[in-house]
mmCIF file of C-alpha atoms in Angstrom:
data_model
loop_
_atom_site.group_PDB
_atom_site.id
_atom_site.type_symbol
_atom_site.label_atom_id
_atom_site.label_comp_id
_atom_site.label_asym_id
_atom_site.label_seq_id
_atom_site.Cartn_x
_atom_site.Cartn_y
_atom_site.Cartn_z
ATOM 1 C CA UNK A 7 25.342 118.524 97.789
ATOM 2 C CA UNK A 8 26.587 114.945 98.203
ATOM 3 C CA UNK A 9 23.466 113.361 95.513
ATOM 4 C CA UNK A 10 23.677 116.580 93.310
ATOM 5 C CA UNK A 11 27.798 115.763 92.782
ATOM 6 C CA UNK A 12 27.270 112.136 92.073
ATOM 7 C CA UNK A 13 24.612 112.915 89.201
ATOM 8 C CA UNK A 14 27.120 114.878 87.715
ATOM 9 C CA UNK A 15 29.204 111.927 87.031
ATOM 10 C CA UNK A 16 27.494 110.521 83.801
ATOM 11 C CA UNK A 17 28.256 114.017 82.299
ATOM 12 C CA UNK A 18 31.696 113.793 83.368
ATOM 13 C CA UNK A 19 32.036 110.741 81.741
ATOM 14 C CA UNK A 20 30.575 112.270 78.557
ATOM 15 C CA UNK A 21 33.165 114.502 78.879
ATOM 16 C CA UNK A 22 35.696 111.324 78.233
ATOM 17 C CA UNK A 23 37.321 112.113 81.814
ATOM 18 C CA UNK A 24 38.474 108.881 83.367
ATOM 19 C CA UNK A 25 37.340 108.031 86.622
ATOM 20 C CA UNK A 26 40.914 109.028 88.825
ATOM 21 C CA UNK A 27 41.778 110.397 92.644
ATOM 22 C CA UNK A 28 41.224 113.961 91.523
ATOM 23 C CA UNK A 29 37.866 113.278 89.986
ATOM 24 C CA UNK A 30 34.614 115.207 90.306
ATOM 25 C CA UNK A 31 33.637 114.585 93.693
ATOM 26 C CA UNK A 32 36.634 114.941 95.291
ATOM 27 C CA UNK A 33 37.021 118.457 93.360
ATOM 28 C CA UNK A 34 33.875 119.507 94.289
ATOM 29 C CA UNK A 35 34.775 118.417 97.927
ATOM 30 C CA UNK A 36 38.112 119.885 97.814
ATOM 31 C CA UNK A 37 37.146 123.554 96.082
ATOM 32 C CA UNK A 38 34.004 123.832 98.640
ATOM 33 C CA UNK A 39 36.082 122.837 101.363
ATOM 34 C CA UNK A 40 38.589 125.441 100.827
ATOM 35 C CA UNK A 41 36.385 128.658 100.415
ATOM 36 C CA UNK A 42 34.357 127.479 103.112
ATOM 37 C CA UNK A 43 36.800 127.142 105.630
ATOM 38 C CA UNK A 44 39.245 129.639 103.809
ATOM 39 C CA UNK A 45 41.927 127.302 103.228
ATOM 40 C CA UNK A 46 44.688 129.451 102.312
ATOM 41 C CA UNK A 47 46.421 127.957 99.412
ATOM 42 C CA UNK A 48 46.536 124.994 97.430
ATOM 43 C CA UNK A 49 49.584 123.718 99.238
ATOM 44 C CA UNK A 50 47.658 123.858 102.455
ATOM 45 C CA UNK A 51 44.579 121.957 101.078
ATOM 46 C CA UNK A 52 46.906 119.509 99.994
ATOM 47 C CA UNK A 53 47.903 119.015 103.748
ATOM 48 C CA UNK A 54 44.242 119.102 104.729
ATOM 49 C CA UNK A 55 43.482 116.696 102.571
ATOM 50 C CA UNK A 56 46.212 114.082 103.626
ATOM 51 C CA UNK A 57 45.191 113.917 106.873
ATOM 52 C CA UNK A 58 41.778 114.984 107.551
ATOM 53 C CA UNK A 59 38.461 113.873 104.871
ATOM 54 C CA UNK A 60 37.060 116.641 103.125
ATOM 55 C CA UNK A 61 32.920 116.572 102.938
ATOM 56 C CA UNK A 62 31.635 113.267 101.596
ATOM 57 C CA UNK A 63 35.716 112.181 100.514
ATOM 58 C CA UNK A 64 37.713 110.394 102.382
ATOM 59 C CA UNK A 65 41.303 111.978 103.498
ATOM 60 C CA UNK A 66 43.999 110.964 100.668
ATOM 61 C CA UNK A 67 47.416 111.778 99.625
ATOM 62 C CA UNK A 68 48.116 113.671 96.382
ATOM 63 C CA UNK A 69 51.132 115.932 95.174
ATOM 64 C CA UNK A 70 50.703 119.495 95.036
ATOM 65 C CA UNK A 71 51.802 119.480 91.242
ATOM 66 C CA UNK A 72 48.890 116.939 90.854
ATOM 67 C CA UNK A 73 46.375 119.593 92.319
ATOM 68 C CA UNK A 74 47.832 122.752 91.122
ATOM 69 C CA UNK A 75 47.344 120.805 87.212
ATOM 70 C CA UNK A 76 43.636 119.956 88.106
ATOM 71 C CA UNK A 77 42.679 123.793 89.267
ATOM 72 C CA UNK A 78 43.953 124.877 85.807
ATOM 73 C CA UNK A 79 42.456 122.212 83.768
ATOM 74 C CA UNK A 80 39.382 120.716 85.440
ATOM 75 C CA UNK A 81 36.243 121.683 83.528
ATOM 76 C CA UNK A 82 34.756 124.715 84.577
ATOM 77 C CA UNK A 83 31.562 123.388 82.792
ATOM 78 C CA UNK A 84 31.463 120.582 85.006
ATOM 79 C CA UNK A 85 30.956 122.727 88.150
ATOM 80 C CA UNK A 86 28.332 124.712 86.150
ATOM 81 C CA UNK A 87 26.336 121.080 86.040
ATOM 82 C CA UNK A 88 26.709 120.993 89.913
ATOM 83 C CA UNK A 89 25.568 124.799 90.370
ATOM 84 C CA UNK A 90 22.494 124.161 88.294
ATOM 85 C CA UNK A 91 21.481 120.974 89.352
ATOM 86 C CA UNK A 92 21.890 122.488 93.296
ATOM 87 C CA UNK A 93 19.922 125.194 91.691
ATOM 88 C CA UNK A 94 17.051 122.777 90.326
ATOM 89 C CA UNK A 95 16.780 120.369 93.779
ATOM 90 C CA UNK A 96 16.145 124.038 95.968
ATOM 91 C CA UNK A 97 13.659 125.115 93.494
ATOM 92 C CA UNK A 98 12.092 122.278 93.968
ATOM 93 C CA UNK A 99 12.361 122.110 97.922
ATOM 94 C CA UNK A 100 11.691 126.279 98.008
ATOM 95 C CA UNK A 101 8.204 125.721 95.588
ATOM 96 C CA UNK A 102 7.320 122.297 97.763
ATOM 97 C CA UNK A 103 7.940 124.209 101.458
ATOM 98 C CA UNK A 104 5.466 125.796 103.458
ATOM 99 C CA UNK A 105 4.717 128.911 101.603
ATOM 100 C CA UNK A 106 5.932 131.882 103.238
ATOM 101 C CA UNK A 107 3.500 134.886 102.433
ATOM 102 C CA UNK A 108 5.360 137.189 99.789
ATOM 103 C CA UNK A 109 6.001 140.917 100.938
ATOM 104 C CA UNK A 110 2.469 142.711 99.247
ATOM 105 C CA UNK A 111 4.903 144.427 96.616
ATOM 106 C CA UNK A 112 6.112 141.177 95.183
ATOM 107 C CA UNK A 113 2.693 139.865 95.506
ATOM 108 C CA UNK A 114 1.111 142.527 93.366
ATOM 109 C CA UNK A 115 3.604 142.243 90.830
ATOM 110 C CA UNK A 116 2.833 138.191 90.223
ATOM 111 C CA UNK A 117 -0.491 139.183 89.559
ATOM 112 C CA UNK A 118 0.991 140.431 86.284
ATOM 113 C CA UNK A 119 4.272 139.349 85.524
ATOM 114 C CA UNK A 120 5.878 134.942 85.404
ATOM 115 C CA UNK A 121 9.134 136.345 86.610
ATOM 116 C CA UNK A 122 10.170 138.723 88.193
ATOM 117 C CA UNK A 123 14.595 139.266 88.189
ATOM 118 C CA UNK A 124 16.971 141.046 89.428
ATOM 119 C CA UNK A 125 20.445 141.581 87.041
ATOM 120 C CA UNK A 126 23.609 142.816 88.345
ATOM 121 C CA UNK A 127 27.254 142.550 87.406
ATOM 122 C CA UNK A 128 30.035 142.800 90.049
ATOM 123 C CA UNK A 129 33.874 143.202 89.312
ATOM 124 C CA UNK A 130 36.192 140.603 91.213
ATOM 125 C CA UNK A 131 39.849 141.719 92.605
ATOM 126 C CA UNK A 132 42.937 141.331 92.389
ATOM 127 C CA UNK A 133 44.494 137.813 91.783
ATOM 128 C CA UNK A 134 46.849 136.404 94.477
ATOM 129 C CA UNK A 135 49.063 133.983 91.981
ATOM 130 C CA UNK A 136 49.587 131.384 94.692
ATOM 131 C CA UNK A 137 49.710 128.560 92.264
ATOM 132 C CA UNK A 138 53.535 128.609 91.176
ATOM 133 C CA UNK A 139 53.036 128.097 87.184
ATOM 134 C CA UNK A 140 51.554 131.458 87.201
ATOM 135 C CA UNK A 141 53.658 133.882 89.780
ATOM 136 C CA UNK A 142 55.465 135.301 87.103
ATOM 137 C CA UNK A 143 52.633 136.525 85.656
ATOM 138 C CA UNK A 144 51.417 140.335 86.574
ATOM 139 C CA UNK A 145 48.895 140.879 88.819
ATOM 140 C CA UNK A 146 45.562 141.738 87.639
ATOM 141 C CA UNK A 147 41.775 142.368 88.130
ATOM 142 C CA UNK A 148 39.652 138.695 87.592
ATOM 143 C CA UNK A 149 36.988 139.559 85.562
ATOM 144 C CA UNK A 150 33.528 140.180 86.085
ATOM 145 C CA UNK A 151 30.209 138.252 87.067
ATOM 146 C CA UNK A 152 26.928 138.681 85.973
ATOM 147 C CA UNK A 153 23.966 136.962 87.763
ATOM 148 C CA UNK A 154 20.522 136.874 87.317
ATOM 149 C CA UNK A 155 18.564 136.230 90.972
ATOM 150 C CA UNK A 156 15.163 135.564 91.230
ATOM 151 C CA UNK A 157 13.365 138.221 93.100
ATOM 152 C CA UNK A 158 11.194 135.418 95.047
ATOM 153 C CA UNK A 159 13.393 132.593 95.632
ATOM 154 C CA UNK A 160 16.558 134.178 96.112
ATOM 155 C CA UNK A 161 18.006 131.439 93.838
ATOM 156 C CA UNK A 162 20.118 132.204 90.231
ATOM 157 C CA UNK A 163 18.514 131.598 86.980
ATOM 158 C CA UNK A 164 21.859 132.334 85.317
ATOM 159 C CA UNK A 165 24.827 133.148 85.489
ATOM 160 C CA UNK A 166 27.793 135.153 82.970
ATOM 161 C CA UNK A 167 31.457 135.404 83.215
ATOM 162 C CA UNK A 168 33.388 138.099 81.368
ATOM 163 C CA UNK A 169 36.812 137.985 81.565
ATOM 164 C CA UNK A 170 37.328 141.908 80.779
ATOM 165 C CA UNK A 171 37.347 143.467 84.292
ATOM 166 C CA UNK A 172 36.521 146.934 82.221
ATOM 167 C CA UNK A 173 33.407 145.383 80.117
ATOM 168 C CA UNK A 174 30.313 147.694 80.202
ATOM 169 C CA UNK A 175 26.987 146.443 81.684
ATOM 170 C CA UNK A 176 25.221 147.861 78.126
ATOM 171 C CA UNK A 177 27.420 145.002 76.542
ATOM 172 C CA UNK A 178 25.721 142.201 78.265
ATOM 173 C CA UNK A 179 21.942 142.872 76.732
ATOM 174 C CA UNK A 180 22.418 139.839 74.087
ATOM 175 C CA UNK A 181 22.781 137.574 76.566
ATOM 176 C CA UNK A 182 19.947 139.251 79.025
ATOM 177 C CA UNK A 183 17.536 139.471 75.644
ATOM 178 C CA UNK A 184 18.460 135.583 75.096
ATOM 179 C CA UNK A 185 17.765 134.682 79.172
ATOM 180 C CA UNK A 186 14.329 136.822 79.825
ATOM 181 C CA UNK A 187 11.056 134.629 79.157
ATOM 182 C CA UNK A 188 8.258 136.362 77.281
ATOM 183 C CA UNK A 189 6.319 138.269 80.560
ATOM 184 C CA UNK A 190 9.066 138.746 82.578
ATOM 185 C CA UNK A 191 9.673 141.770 84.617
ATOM 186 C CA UNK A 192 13.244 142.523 84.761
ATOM 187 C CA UNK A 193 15.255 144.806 87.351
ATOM 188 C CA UNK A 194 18.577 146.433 86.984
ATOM 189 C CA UNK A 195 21.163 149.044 87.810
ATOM 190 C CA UNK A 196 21.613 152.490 85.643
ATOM 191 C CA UNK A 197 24.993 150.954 84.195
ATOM 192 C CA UNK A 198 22.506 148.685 81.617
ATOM 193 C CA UNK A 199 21.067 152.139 80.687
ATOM 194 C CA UNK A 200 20.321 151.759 76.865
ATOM 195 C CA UNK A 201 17.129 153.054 75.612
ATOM 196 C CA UNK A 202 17.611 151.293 72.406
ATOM 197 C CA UNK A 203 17.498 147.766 74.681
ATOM 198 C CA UNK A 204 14.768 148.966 76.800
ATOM 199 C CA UNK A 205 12.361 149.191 73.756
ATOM 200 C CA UNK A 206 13.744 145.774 72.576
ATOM 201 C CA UNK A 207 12.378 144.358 76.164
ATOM 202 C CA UNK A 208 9.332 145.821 75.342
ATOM 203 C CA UNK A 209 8.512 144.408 71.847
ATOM 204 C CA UNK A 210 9.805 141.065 73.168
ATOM 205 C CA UNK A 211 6.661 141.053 75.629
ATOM 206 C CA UNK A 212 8.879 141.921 79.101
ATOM 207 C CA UNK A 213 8.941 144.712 81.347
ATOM 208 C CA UNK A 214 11.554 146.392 83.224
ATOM 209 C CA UNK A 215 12.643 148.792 86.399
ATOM 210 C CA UNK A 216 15.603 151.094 86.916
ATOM 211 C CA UNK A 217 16.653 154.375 88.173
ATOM 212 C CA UNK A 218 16.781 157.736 86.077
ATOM 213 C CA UNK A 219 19.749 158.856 85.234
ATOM 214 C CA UNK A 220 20.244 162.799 85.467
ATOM 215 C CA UNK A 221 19.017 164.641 82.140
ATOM 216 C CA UNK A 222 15.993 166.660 80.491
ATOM 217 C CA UNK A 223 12.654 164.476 80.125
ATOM 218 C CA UNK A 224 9.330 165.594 78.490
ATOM 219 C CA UNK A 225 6.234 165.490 80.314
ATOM 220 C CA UNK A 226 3.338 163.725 78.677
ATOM 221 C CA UNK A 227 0.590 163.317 81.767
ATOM 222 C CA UNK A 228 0.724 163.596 85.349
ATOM 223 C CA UNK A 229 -1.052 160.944 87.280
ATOM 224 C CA UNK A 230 -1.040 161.441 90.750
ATOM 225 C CA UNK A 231 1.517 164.392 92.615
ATOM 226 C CA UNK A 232 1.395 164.733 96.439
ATOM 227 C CA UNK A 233 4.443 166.187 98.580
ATOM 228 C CA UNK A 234 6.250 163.013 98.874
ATOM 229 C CA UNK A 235 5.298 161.209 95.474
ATOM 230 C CA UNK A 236 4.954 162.104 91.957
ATOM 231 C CA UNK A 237 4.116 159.741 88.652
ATOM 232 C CA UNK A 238 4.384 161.086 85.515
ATOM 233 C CA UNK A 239 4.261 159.711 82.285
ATOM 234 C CA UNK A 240 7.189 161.239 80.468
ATOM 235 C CA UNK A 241 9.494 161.321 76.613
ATOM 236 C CA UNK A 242 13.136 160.471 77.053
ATOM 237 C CA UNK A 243 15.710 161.271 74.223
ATOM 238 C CA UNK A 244 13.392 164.072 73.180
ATOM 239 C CA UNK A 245 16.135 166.463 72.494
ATOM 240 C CA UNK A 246 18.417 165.987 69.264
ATOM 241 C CA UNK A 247 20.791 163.197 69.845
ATOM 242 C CA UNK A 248 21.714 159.543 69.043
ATOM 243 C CA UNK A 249 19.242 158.150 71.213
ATOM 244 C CA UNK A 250 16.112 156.871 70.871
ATOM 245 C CA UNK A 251 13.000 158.311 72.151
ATOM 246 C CA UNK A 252 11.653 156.481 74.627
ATOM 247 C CA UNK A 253 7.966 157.012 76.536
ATOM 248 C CA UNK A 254 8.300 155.924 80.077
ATOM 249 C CA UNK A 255 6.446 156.101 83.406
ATOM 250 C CA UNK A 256 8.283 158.459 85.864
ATOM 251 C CA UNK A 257 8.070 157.424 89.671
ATOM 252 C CA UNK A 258 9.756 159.809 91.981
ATOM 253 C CA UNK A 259 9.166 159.068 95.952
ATOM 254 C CA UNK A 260 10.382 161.537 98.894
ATOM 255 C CA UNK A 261 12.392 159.397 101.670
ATOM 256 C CA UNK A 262 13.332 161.131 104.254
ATOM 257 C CA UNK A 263 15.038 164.960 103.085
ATOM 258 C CA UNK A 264 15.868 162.865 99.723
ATOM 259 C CA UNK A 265 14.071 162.078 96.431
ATOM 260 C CA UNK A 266 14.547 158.760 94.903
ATOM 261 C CA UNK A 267 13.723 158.524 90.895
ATOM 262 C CA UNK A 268 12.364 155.344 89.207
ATOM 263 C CA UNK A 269 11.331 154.948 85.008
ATOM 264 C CA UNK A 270 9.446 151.554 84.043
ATOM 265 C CA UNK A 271 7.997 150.393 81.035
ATOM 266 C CA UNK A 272 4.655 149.845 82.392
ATOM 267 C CA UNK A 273 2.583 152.684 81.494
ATOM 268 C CA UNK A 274 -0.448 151.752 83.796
ATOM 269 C CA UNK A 275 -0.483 152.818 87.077
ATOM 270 C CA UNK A 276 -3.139 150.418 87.729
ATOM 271 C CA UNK A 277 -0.408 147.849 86.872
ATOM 272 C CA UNK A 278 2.339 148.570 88.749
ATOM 273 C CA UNK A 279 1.810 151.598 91.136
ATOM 274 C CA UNK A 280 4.022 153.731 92.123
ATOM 275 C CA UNK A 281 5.092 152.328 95.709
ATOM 276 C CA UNK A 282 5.390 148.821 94.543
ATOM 277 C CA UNK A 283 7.805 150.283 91.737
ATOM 278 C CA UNK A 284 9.890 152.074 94.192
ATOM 279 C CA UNK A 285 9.950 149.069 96.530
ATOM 280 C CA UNK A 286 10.388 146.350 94.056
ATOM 281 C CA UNK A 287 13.663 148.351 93.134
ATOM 282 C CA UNK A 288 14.690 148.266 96.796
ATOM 283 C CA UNK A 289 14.597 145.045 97.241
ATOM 284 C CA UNK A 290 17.460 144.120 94.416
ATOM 285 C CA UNK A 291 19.454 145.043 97.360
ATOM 286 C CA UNK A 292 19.443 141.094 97.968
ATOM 287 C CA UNK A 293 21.803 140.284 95.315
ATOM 288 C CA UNK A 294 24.369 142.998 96.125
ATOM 289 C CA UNK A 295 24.515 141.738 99.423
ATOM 290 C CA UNK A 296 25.311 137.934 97.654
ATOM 291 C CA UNK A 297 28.019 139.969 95.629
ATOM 292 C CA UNK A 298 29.476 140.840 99.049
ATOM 293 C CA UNK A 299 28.946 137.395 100.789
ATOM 294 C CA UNK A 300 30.717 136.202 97.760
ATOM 295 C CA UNK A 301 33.233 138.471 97.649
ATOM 296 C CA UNK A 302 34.579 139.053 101.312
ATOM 297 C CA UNK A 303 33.039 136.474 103.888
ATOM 298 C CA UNK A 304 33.659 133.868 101.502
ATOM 299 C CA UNK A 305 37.111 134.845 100.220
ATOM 300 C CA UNK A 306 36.557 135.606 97.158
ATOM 301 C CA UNK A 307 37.404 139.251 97.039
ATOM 302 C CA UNK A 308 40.845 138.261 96.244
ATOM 303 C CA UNK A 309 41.677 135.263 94.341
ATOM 304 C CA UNK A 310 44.615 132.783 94.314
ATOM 305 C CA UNK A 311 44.583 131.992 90.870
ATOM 306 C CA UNK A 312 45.543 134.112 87.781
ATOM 307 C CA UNK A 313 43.941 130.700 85.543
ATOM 308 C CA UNK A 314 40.651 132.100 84.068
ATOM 309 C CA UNK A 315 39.572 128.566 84.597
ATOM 310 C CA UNK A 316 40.526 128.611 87.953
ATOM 311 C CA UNK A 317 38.633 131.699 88.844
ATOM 312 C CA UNK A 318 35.371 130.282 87.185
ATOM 313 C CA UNK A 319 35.894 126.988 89.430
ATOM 314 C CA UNK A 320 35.868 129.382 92.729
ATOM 315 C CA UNK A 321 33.181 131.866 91.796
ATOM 316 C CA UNK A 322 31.255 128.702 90.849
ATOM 317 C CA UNK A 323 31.599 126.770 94.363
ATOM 318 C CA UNK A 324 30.814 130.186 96.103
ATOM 319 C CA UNK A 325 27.848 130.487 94.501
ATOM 320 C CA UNK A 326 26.867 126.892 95.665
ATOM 321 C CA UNK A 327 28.105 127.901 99.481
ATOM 322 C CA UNK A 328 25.529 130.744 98.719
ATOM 323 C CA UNK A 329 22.923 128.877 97.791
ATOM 324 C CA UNK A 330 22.837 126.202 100.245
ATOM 325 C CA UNK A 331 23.315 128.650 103.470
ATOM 326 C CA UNK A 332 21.222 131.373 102.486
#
């Protein structure tokens, strides 16, 4: 983290920031410091700070005034630099490693896709106002966070706060259409469910995976049906309505007593067959379970600071914490 940090600096010059105590590194030091070892308030990572160094920075003495003002006005942006620069340096170390053999599903799919990514949004909790500018203020839900993981590396590709705790998933396709690389295949929840989206994926040269959602469908051709697996091709939005028809591929696979239902946009099941669908879904599990790292093990399920800025500051050094121990 230490050479990543002091990169940043030109940019935080660009920024016209003057070089001071509370500058980048020692903010980087300071916010990393305090999810990682849960530092309960601002006031106490004051007192850490006096007489103990933090990281790479050396232990100094500031005011808690001082470092209550630099949570709500220190660039979120700046952090963002860090994140994706950490981001870039793993890549590089991940693609450079000794190559650990891909599970066969993933495998398959590189045959035929550049990318393959995993979308999912997660709501954060309630906001502890432990900063004392803002414990007047009602307490509220912190927003959301949408990340894009790579299904290979593990690592984000990007990364979207919304400060409307309520937004909808099926509001986020602008930025998803504006993120996706032409041959991408692209995995997500049933809460993007938009059929007018899906065929906008399509003509944009990507592919995607999600679950069905209950409803009527339209058989078009059966290719294969067995007791525990059946792959149709099917019409969606067939019946009078305001959406779209859609023709998708219909995957549904027996586990267990249970049947699990899959629609992609790959037509072929000579492309993508059915068992690599159904476990190429499964294993988006990966960035729920970062969602919960994030969220409980590293303290972020509920957060000190009602500042928008200050929330993008934590959720961004948790999801260099991530990164670096995952």
């Amino acid at each position: 983290m230490k050479p990543v940090v002091h990169e940043q600096l030109k940019y935080y010059r660009q920024l016209g920031l003057r070089p001071r105590i509370l500058g980048l590194p020692l903010m980087v030091a300071g916010v990393l410091s305090l999810l990682w070892r849960q530092i309960p308030s601002v006031r106490e990572l004051g007192r850490t700070l006096a007489r103990e160094d933090l990281l790479w920075c050396r232990a100094v003495k500031v005011s808690q005034q001082a470092l209550s003002t630099r949570f709500l006005e220190f660039p979120a942006s700046m952090f963002e630099q860090v994140l994706w620069a950490l981001v870039e340096e793993l890549k590089r170390r991940w693609t450079h490693r000794v190559v650990r053999p891909l599970p066969a599903s993933v495998a398959w799919t590189f045959q035929k896709f550049e990318h393959i990514w995993i979308v999912d949004g997660s709501t954060l909790e309630a906001l502890f106002h432990k900063l004392k500018s803002l414990q007047e203020q009602p307490i509220a839900l912190a927003g959301k966070i949408y990340t894009i993981v790579d299904m290979a590396s593990h690592l984000p590709v990007a990364m979207r706060f919304e400060e409307n705790p309520n937004a909808a998933d099926r509001n986020q396709w602008e930025w998803l259409h504006s993120t996706l690389p032409k041959g991408g295949l692209l995995i997500f929840d049933r809460g993007f469910y938009d059929f007018t989206e899906f065929a906008a994926l399509v003509k944009a040269g990507s592919a995607w995976i999600t679950r069905l959602k209950k409803g009527t469908y339209q058989v078009q051709k059966t290719f294969s049906q067995s007791a525990n697996l059946v792959d149709q091709l099917v019409l969606l939005g067939h019946k009078r309505g305001k959406a779209k028809q859609i023709t998708v591929r219909l995957i549904q696979v027996r586990h267990g007593k249970s049947w699990y239902s899959y629609i992609t946009s790959v037509l072929e099941p000579g492309d993508l067959p059915p068992y690599v669908v159904a476990d190429l879904y499964a294993r988006r599990c990966p960035i729920e379970t970062a969602f919960f790292l994030v969220k409980r093990l590293l303290n972020l399920a509920y957060i000190w600071t009602g500042s928008i800025n200050g929330v993008k500051l934590l959720s961004l050094g948790d999801m260099a914490v991530l990164c670096c121990v995952a």
